[in-house]
Each structure stands twice: as C-alpha cells, then as structure tokens.
Coordinates of C-alpha atoms and ligand atoms in Angstrom, one line a residue:
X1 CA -10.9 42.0 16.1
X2 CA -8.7 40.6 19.1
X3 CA -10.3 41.6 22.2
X4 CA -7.8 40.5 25.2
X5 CA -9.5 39.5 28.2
X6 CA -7.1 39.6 31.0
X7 CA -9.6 39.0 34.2
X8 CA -8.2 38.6 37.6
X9 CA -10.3 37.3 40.0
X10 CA -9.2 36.8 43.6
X11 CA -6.3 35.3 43.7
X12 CA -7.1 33.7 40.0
X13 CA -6.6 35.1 36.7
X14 CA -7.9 33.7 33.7
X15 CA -5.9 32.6 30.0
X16 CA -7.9 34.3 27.1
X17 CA -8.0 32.8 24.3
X18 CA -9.0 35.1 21.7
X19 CA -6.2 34.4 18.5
X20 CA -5.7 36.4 15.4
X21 CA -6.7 34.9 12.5
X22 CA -3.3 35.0 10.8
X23 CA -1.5 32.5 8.6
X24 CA 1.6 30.6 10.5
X25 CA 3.9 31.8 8.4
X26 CA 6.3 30.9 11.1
X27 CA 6.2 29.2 14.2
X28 CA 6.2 29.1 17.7
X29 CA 7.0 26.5 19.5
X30 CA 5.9 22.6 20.1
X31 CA 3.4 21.3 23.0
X32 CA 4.7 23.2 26.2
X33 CA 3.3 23.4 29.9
X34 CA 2.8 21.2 32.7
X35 CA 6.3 21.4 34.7
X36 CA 6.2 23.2 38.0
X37 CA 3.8 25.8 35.3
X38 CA 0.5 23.7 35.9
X39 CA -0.2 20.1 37.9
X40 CA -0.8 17.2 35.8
X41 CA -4.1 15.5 36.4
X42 CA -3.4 12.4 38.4
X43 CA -4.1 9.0 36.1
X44 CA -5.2 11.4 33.4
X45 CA -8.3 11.7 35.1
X46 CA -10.3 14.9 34.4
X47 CA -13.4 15.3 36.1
X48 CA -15.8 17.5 34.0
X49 CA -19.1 20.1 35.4
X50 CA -21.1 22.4 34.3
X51 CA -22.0 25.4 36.9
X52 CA -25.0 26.0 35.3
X53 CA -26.8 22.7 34.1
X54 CA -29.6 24.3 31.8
X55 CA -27.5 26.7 30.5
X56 CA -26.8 25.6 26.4
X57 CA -27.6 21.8 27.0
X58 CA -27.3 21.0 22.9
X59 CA -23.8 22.8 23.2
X60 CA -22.9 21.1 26.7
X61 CA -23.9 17.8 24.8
X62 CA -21.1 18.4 22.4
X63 CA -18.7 18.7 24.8
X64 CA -17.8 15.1 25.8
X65 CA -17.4 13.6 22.4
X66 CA -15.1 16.7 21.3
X67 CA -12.9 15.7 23.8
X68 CA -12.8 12.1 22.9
X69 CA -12.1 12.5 19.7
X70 CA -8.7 14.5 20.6
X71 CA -7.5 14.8 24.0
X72 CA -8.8 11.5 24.6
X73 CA -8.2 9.5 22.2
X74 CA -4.3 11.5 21.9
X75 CA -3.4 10.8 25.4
X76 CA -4.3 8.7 28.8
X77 CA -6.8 10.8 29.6
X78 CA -10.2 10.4 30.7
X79 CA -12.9 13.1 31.1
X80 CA -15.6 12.3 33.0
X81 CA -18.6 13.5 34.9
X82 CA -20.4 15.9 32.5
X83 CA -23.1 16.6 35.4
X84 CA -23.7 19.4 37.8
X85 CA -21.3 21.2 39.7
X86 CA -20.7 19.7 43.3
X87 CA -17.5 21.4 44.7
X88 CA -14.1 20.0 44.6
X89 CA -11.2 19.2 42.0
X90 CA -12.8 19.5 38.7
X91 CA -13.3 21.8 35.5
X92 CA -16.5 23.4 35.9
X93 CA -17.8 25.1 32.1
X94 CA -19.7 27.6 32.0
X95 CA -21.1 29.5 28.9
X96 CA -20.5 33.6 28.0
X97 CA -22.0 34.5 25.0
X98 CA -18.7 36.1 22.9
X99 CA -16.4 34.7 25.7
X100 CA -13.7 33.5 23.1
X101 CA -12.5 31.0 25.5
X102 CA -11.6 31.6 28.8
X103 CA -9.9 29.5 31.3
X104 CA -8.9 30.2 34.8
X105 CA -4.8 30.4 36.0
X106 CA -3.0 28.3 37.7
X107 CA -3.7 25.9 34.8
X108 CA -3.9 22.1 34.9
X109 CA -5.2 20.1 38.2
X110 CA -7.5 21.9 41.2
X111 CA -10.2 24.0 40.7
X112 CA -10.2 25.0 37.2
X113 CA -12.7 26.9 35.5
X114 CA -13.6 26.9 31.2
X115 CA -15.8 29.5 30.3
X116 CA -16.8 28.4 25.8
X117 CA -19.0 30.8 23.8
X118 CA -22.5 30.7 22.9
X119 CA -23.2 32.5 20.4
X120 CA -20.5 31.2 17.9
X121 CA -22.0 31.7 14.1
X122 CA -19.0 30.2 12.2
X123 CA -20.5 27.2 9.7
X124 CA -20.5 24.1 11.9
X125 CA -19.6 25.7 15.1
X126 CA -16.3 25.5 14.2
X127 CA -14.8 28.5 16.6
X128 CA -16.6 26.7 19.3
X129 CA -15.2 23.3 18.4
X130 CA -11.7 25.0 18.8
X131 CA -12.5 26.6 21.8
X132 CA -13.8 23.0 23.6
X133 CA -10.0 21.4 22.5
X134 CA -8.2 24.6 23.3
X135 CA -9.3 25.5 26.8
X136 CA -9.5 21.8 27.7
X137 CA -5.9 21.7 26.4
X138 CA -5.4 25.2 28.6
X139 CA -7.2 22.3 31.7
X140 CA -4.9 19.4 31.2
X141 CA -2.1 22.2 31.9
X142 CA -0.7 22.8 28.4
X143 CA 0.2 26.5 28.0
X144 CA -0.2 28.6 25.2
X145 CA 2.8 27.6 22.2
X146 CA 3.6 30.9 21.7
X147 CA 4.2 31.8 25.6
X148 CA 7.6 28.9 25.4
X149 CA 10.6 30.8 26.9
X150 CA 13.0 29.5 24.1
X151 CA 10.6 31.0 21.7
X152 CA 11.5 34.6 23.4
X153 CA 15.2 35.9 23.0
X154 CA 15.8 40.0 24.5
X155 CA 12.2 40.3 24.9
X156 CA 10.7 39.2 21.3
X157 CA 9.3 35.9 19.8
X158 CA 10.8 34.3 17.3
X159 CA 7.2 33.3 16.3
X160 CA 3.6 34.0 16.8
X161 CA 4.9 37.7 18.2
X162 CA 2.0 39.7 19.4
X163 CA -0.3 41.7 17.1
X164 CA -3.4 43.6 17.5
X165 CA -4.7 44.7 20.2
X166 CA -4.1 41.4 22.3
X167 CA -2.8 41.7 25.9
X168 CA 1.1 41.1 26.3
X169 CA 0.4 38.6 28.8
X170 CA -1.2 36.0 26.1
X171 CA 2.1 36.2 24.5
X172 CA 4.7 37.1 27.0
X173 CA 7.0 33.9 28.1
X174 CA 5.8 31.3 31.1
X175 CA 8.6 29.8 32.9
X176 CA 8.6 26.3 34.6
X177 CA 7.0 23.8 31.6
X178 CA 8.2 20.9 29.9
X179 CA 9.1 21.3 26.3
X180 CA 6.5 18.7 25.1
X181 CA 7.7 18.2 21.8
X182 CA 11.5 19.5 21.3
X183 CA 10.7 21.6 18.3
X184 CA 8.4 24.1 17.3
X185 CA 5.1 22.9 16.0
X186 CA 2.8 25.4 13.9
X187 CA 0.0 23.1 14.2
X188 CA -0.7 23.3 17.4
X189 CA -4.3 24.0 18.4
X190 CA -2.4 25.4 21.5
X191 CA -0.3 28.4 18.9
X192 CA -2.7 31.4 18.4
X193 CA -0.9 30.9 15.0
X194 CA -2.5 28.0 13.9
X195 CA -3.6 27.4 10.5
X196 CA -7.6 26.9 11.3
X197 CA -7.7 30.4 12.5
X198 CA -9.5 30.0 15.3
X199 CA -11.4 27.5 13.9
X200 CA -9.1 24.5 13.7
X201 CA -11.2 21.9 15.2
X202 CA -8.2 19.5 15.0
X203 CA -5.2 18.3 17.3
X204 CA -2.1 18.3 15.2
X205 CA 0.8 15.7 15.4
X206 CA 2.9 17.7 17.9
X207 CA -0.4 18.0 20.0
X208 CA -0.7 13.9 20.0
X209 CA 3.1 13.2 20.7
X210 CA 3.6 15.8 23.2
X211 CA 0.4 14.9 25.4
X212 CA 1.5 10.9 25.3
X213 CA 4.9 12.1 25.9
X214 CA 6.3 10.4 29.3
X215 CA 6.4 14.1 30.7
X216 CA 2.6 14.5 30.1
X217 CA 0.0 12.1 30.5
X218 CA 1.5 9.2 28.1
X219 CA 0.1 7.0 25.1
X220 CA -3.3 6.7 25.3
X221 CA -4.5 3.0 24.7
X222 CA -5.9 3.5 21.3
X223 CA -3.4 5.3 20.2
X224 CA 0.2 3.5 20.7
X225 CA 2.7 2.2 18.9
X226 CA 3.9 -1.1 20.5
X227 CA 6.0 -3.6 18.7
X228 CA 3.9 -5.2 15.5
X229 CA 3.6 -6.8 12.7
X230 CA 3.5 -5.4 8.8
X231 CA 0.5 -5.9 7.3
X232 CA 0.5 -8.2 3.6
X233 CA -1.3 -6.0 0.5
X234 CA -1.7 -8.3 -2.0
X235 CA -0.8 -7.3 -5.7
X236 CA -1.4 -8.9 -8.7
X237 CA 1.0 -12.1 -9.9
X238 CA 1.5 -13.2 -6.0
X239 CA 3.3 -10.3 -5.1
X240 CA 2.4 -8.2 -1.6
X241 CA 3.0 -5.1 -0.1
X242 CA 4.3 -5.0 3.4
X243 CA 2.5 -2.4 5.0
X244 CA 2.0 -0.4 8.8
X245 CA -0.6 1.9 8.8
X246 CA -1.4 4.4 11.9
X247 CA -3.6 2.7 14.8
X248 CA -7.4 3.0 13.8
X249 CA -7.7 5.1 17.6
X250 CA -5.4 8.2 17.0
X251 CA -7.2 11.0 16.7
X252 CA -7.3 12.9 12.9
X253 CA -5.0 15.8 12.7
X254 CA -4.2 18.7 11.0
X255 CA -1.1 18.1 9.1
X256 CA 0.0 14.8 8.0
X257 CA 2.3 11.9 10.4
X258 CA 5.3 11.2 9.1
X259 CA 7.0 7.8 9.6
X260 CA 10.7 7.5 9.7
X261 CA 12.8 4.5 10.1
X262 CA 15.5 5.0 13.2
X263 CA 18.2 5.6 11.5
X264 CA 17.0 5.6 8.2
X265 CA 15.0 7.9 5.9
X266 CA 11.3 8.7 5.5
X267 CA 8.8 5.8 4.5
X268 CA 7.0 6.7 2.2
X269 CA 2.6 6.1 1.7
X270 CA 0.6 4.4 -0.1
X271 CA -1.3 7.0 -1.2
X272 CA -3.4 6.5 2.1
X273 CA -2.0 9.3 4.4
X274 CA -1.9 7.1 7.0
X275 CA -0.6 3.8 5.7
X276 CA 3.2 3.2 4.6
X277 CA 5.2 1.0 2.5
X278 CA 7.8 -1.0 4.6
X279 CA 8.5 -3.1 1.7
X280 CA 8.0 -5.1 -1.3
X281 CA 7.6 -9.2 -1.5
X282 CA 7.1 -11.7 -4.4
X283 CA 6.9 -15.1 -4.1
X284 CA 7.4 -14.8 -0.1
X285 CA 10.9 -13.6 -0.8
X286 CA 11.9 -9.5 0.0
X287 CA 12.3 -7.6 -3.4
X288 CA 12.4 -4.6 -1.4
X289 CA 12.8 -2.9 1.9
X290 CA 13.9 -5.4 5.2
X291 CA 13.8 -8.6 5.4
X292 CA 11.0 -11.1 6.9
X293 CA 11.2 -11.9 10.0
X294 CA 13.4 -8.5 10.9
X295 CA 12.5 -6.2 13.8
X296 CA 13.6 -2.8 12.9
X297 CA 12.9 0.6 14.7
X298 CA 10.7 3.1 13.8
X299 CA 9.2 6.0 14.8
X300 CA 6.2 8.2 14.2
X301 CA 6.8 12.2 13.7
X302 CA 5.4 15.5 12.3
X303 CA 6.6 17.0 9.7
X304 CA 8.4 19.5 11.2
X305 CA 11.0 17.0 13.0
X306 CA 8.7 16.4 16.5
X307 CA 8.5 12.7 16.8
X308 CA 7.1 9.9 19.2
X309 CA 9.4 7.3 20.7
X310 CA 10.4 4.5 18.7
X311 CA 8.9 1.5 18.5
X312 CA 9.7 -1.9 16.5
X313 CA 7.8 -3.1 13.3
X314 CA 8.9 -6.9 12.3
X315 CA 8.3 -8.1 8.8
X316 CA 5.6 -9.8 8.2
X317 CA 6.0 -12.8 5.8
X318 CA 3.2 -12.1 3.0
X319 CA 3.7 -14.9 0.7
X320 CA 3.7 -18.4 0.4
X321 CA 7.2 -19.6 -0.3
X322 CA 6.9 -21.2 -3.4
X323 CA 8.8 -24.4 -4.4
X324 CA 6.6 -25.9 -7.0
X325 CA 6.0 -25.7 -10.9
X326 CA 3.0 -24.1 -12.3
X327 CA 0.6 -23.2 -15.0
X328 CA 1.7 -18.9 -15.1
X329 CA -1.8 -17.0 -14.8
X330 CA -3.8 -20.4 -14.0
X331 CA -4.4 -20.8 -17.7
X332 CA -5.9 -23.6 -19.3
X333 CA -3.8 -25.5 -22.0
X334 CA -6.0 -24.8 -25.2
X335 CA -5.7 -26.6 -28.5
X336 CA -8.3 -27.9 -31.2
X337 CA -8.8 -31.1 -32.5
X338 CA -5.5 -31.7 -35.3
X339 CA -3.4 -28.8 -34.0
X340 CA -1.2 -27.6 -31.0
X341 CA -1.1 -25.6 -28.1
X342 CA 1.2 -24.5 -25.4
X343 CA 1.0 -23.3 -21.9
X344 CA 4.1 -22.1 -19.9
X345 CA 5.0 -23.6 -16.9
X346 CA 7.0 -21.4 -14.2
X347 CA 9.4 -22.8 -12.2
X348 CA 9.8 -21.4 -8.5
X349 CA 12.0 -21.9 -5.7
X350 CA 14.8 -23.2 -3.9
X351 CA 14.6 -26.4 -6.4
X352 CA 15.6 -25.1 -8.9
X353 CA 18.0 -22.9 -7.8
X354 CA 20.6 -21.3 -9.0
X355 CA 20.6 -21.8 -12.5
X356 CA 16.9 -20.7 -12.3
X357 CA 15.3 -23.9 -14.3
X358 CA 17.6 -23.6 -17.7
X359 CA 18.0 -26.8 -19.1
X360 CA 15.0 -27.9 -17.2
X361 CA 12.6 -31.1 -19.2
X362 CA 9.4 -31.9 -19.1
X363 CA 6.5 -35.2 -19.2
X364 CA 3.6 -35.8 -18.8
X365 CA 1.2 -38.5 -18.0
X366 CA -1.8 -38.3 -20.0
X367 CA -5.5 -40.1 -20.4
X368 CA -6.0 -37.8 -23.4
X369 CA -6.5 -40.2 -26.5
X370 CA -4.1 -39.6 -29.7
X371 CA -2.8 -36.4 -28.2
X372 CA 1.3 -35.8 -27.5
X373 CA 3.2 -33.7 -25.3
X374 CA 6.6 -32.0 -25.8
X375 CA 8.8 -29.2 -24.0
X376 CA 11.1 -26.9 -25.1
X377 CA 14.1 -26.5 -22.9
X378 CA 13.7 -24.4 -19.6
X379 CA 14.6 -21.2 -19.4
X380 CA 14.6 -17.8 -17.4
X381 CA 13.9 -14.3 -18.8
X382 CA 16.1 -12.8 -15.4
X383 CA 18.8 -14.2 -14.0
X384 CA 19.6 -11.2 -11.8
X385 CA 16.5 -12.0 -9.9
X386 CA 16.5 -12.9 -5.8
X387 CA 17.8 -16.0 -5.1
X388 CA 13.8 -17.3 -5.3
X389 CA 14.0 -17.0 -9.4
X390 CA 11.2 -17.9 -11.7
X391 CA 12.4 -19.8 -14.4
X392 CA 10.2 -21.2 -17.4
X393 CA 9.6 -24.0 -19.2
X394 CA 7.2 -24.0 -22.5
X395 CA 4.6 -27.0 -22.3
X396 CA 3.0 -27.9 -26.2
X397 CA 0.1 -30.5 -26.8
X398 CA -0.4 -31.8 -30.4
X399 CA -3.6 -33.0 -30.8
X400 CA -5.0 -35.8 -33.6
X401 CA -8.3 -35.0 -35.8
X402 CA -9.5 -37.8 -33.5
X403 CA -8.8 -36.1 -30.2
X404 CA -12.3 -36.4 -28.7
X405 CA -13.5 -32.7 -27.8
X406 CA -13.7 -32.3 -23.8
X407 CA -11.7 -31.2 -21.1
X408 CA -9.2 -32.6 -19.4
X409 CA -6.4 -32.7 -16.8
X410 CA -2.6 -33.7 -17.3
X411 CA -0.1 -33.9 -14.7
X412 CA 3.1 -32.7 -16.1
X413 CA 6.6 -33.6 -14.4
X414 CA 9.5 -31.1 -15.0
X415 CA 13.0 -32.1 -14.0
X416 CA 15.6 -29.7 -13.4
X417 CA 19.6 -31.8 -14.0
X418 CA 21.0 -29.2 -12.0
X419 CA 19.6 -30.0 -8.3
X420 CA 18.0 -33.8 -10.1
X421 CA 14.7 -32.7 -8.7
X422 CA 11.4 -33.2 -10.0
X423 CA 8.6 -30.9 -9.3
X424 CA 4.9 -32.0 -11.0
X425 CA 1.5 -29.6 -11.1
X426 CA -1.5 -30.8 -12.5
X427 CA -2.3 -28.9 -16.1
X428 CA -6.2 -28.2 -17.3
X429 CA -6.5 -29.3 -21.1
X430 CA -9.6 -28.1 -23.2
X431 CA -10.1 -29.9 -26.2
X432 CA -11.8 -28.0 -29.0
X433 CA -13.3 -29.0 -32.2
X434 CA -11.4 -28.6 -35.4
X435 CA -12.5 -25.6 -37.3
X436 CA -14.3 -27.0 -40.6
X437 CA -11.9 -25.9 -43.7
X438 CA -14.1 -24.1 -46.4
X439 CA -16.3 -26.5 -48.7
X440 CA -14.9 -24.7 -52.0
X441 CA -11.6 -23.8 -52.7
X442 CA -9.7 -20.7 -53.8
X443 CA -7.2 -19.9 -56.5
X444 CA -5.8 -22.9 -57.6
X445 CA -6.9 -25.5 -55.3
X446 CA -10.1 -27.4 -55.9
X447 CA -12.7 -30.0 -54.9
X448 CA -14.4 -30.6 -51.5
X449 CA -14.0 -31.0 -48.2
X450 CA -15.5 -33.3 -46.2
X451 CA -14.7 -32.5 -42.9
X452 CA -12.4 -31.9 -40.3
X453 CA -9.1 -33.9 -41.2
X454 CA -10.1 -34.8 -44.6
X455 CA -8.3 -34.7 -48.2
X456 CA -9.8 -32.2 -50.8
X457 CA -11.9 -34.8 -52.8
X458 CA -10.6 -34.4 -56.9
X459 CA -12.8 -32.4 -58.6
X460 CA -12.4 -31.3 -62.3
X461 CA -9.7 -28.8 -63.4
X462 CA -9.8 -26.6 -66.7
X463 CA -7.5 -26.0 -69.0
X464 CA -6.1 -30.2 -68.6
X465 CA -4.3 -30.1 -65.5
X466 CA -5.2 -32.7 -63.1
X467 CA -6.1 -32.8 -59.5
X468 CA -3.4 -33.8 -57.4
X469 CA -4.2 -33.5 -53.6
X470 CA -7.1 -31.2 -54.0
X471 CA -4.5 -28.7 -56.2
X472 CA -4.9 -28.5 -59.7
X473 CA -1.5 -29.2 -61.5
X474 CA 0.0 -29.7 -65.1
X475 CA 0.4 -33.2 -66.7
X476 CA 3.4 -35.0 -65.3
X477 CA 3.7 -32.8 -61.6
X478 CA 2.0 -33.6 -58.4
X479 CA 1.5 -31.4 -55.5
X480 CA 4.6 -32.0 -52.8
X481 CA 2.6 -29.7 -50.2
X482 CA 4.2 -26.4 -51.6
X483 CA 3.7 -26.7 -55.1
X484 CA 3.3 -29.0 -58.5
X485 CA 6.3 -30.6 -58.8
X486 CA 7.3 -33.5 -61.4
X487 CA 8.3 -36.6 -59.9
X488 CA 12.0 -37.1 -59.1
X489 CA 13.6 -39.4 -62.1
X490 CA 14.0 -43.2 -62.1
X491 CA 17.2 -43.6 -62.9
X492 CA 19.2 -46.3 -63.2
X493 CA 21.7 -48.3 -60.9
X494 CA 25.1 -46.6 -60.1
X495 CA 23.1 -43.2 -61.0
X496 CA 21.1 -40.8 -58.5
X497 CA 18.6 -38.8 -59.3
X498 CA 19.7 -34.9 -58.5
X499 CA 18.1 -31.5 -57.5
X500 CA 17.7 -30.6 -61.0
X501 CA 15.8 -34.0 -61.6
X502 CA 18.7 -35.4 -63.9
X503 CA 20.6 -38.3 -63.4
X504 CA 23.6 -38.4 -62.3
X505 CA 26.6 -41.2 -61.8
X506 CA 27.0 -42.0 -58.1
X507 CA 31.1 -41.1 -57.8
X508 CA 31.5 -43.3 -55.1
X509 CA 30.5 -46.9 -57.3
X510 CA 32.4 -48.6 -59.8
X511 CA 30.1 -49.3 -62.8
X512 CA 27.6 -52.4 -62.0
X513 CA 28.7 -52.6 -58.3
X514 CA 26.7 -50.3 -56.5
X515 CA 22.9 -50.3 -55.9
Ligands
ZN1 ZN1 -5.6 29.8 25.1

C-alpha cells in the first residue's frame, strides 16, 4: 500500500511522502532539519504558486488557510502569494492525482516545488489536509522525523524503521539538521509514524516548539509566551482560581501541552485542556500555589519531555482584601413580630487578627421600634486558617408583638479587644407578621385567642377545674407556664416557704427578729 516515489530530476530529487499507516508504537525522533540540511526562509517568509492556476482551484483554495492554521500560526512564518507561477524563489504546487505528496530536494529556501493529490477520497479530505502541512513542513526545510541521525545506531532506527515496500531513502539518516526539539516526538506530522495515519491533519506540540525554536523560524506572534499575568476564576464564597491558559493563537494539536513549573512539577488543568491551575485564593489571600504578586518560571512542553523556553507567570491578585465585618451569604436578618432571629456576621482581615475575632462584641444602632439586639461572643470555626482568618460573631434580634411589619436596615458595630478595633456593616432586617396561634385549643388548654400576642381568653372547663391562663387546672393551682401548680405558702415571719410548699423556720433568725 506504500508506493515509494524516489524521482530524480536533473540535478533535483524529490522527498515522497507516502507513510504507512501504522500505530507509533514507538518513536522517532522530535522536529529535525534546517542546519546546513535545508536554508531557512529569510523572515519566515514563504512565497507560495501554483504552476498551473486552473488546475483544482476549490483544492488550491484550501491551501492558504491550511497553512495558517499550523505552520502559521506555530511559527513566524508568512505564506504568501497564492497566484500564478512567475519564476524565482518560491514553492510552486502543483496537483498529481495519487501523488501522495511530493516535494522537491534540497528542501527549505530556493526553488522548491510541492506536488498534493487530487483525487484524495478519505472523509473530509483528510489525506490531503496532511499532505498540505507535511510537504509545506518538507518547504520550510523540516526533514522527515524518522530520517534524525541519533534515531539510526549500526544502520537501524530505533523508531519508525522502514516497512513495506517504501524506498530506504525515506527512512535512511540526513546529516547536517538541527535537532528541533531534543527528544523524540511521535506526534509529529513530520514522523511517517504518526498517529493520524496519514491523515493527521494536526501539528503536534513538538511541531509548534520546534518551528518557534530560535534555530528555526521563532515564536510566531500569536503564539508566545511572554511574561503575564494569572487570570482570577471566580468560585463561590469569594474564593478564585488563579489561572494561565494557552494563547487563544496556537494552533490545535494532536496530543495535549503540558505546563510545568521550572523547577517544579506538572500544573495541573482545569478540566479545559488548555487552561491550568496556578493556584488557589480566598479572601485575596494565597490558600494555594505562589504567592500574589510572585513571578515564577514556567514553561510549556509535550508530553513526551520537548518543551518551549521558559517564560514568567506573576500572580495575579483575584480578590479583594477584605478587612470588614459582614452579613455571611448576604442574608437578610429574618424574624416575626414577638420572636427572634439571628444572622452571622463574619469577621475578615488583618483587624482582627490573630486571635481570629474570639471574644469579639457586638451593637447596633437601630430605628426599629420595640425590637432588641444581642450577640453572642465571637468565635472561629478554624484557627489553623491563613493569617486572613474568618472569624464569626452570631447577631440575634428580638422582636415585640408590636414590631411594626416592614423592612429595615441596622448598622451593627463589632469590636474585637484584641486589636480595640471596631469594624461596622450595614444588616438588612425583615420584619414579618406574627403567625396567628390557633382559635381553639388542644388537650388541656382552653378558650380563645384573640390575636397575635394575646392571653387565651377563660373559657369554661369540665369536670370543676378552672381556667388559669387559658389552661384548665384543679381548684387551688394556677398555671406557672409549665404546669398547674398550687400557690407557694404564706407563711409566717421567721418561716420560709420551701420546695415542698411547707413552711419552714429561717435558721439564720432568732424568733420575732427577722422578717
Ligand atoms: Zn515527507
């Protein structure tokens, strides 16, 4: 199925480019070529023809946006032209129908010639996708991965060895490149071992970092990684990610980048391939990775160790630095009309620090009529936290029958005695109406109510007991809130009346001195 086309012509010879559809199940080796093996393009600048102008013009229109969507957009280079041949420096394409790619030898600049299928019947053109990056790959003066000399040792190739009928001269070693990318990349749309088969219509990583290497035509200028900041996810409860994701300009790839910190280990994603976690933030304080404000070095790689040269990411700061006292999850304090309520304040930053707020009190001001306001004690739920600790304070309004229903605001103070600092923040207050009791009782109590606030109005009881409170109780008791009780004993002076309702003599008197 590999047909090896090995065409000399004059003084010229042409690189086939017919590859085996195998799986890489090991390599060859990374970007390679240019050197004293093929002339880099000066500027990057690729001048483009086509020797015959009406041959395949939908497949000829295909051509320039192929190219800068990967070589292009990889590298500084610049294709242009795109007309008819006119002589001189310049990549002339020219159609063959089952060429399998063809381009002429000495690769890189002069007079090179691409020759691209035709006839290509894979879904989507894909083989004649591949052949448009490969050859024009072949033009810029990359050679073929496999060809490497440090991939060849006593005549054999460590990977990507020949197979089928293909020509020993696609495979066999060319002296006098640049090792592109120091290690051996699998990816390559330049290996006949690629994993597309043929068909990979995609640059990989090694492709990108090895044609913006300073040995080949450098960083292209959407795709470079100059000094920058992290970008600020936000996340729920005023926390952030600090993020750096890939420049919008690189070309996609086959196989995934890889970003490692100089010196460090491997960032990990987001779950976007192309984004990565530098760090965590809460409260505009680092919870994890380094910290705001730092510059540290990183660099961008493949997965099979290639990578770019470093460049610095600073920290972004993603978070207002807190140093305030708030309601936690902006909630309104809630209460109805002859009951309480409670919000809880929290307590961030440097003024409260470091006992994080315990011990911390509370006031308010309030316009809110027959309505009071305490606070618990301040407190913290973690004092093992960063030094910008949320502490807590619990905030309680007890409201009257008479509260009027509404909404207000309250500003509340909080004082911490540890740093004798007062922070205040404004509190919303709904005022709801009292939930009616019911109009009849059950079990023992009876009468009516009459509305919010009120007694239980006496009503009758069976069986003589009496109404006491809106409770029915025996002769002789009252109700004490909890139950019918009898009333505590009148006793005399020098006696007290005791827990079991008798009189007893006060020890402490003489007889007709006390009381
Ligand atoms: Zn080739």
């Amino acid at each position: 199925m590999n047909r090896e086309r090995i065409i000399l012509w004059a003084a010229l010879s042409l690189v086939g480019c017919n590859q085996p559809s195998v799986d890489p199940t090991e390599t060859d080796n990374g970007l390679y070529g240019l050197g004293t093996s093929a002339t880099k393009w000066p500027g990057g600048n690729v001048p483009v023809c086509f020797t015959n102008i009406s041959d395949s013009p939908s497949l000829q229109q295909q051509i320039p946006g192929l190219l800068a969507n990967s070589w292009s957009k990889a590298a500084n280079i610049h294709f242009t032209g795109f007309g008819a041949c006119n002589g001189g420096n310049v990549v002339s394409v020219s159609f063959s129908a089952g060429s399998n790619g063809l381009t002429s030898n000495p690769l890189g600049y002069g007079q090179e010639s691409v020759t691209l299928i035709n006839n290509d019947t894979t879904a989507g053109l894909a083989h004649f996708k591949y052949e448009v990056v490969h050859e024009f790959g072949h033009a810029l003066g990359f050679q073929h991965e496999m060809q490497r000399p440090d991939n060849w040792t006593g005549g054999v190739a460590a990977q990507c060895p020949q197979f089928g009928n293909n020509a020993a001269s696609q495979f066999n070693p060319v002296s006098g490149g640049n090792n592109l990318t120091p290690l051996y990349d699998p990816f390559s749309i330049m290996n006949y071992c690629d994993p597309g088969s043929n068909n990979q219509t995609q640059l990989s990583v090694g492709d990108i970092i090895g044609s913006s290497s300073a040995s080949a035509y450098g960083p292209s200028g959407s795709c470079s990684f100059p000094a920058t900041q992290t970008a600020c996810v936000a996340k729920p409860q005023l926390q952030y990610d600090s993020t750096f994701t890939l420049p919008s300009g690189c070309p996609s790839t086959v196989g995934n980048w890889v970003l490692q910190q100089v010196g460090g280990g491997t960032i990990p994603t987001t779950g976007n391939a192309t984004t990565w976690l530098i760090g965590h933030q809460a409260e505009g304080g680092v919870t994890s990775g380094p910290p705001i404000g730092s510059t540290k070095q990183f660099q961008l790689c493949d997965k099979f160790g290639n990578c770019a040269p470093p460049f610095n990411i600073t920290i972004a700061d993603c978070g207002t630095r807190l140093d305030s006292v708030y309601v936690s999850y902006n909630q309104t304090l809630l209460a109805n009309q002859g009951s309480t309520g409670f919000v809880t304040l929290e307590m961030v930053g440097p003024w409260m620090n470091y006992d994080y707020g315990i011990g911390a009190t509370g006031s308010v001001t309030s316009n809110i009529p027959n309505a009071t306001f305490t606070f618990d004690n301040g407190y913290s739920n973690n004092t093992a936290c960063y030094p910008n600790c949320i502490g807590f304070i619990d905030m309680t309004i007890h409201t009257a029958f008479s509260t009027p229903v509404g909404n207000y605001s309250v500003t509340a103070a909080v004082y911490d005695p540890a740093t004798n600092i007062t922070r205040t923040t404004t509190v919303p207050v709904a005022i709801g109406a009292c939930t009616p009791p019911p109009s009849s009782c059950a079990g023992y109590e009876c009468g009516t109510f009459t509305g919010c606030g009120q007694s239980l109005s006496c009503g009758s009881c069976s069986n003589g007991l009496l109404c006491s409170s809106g409770h029915c109780c025996a002769s002789g008791t009252s109700w004490d809130g909890y139950a019918c009780t009898p009333p505590p004993c009148n006793c005399p002076k020098g006696f007290y009346c005791a827990y079991d309702l008798t009189c007893q003599r006060n020890s402490t008197c003489k007889p007709g001195t006390c009381m």
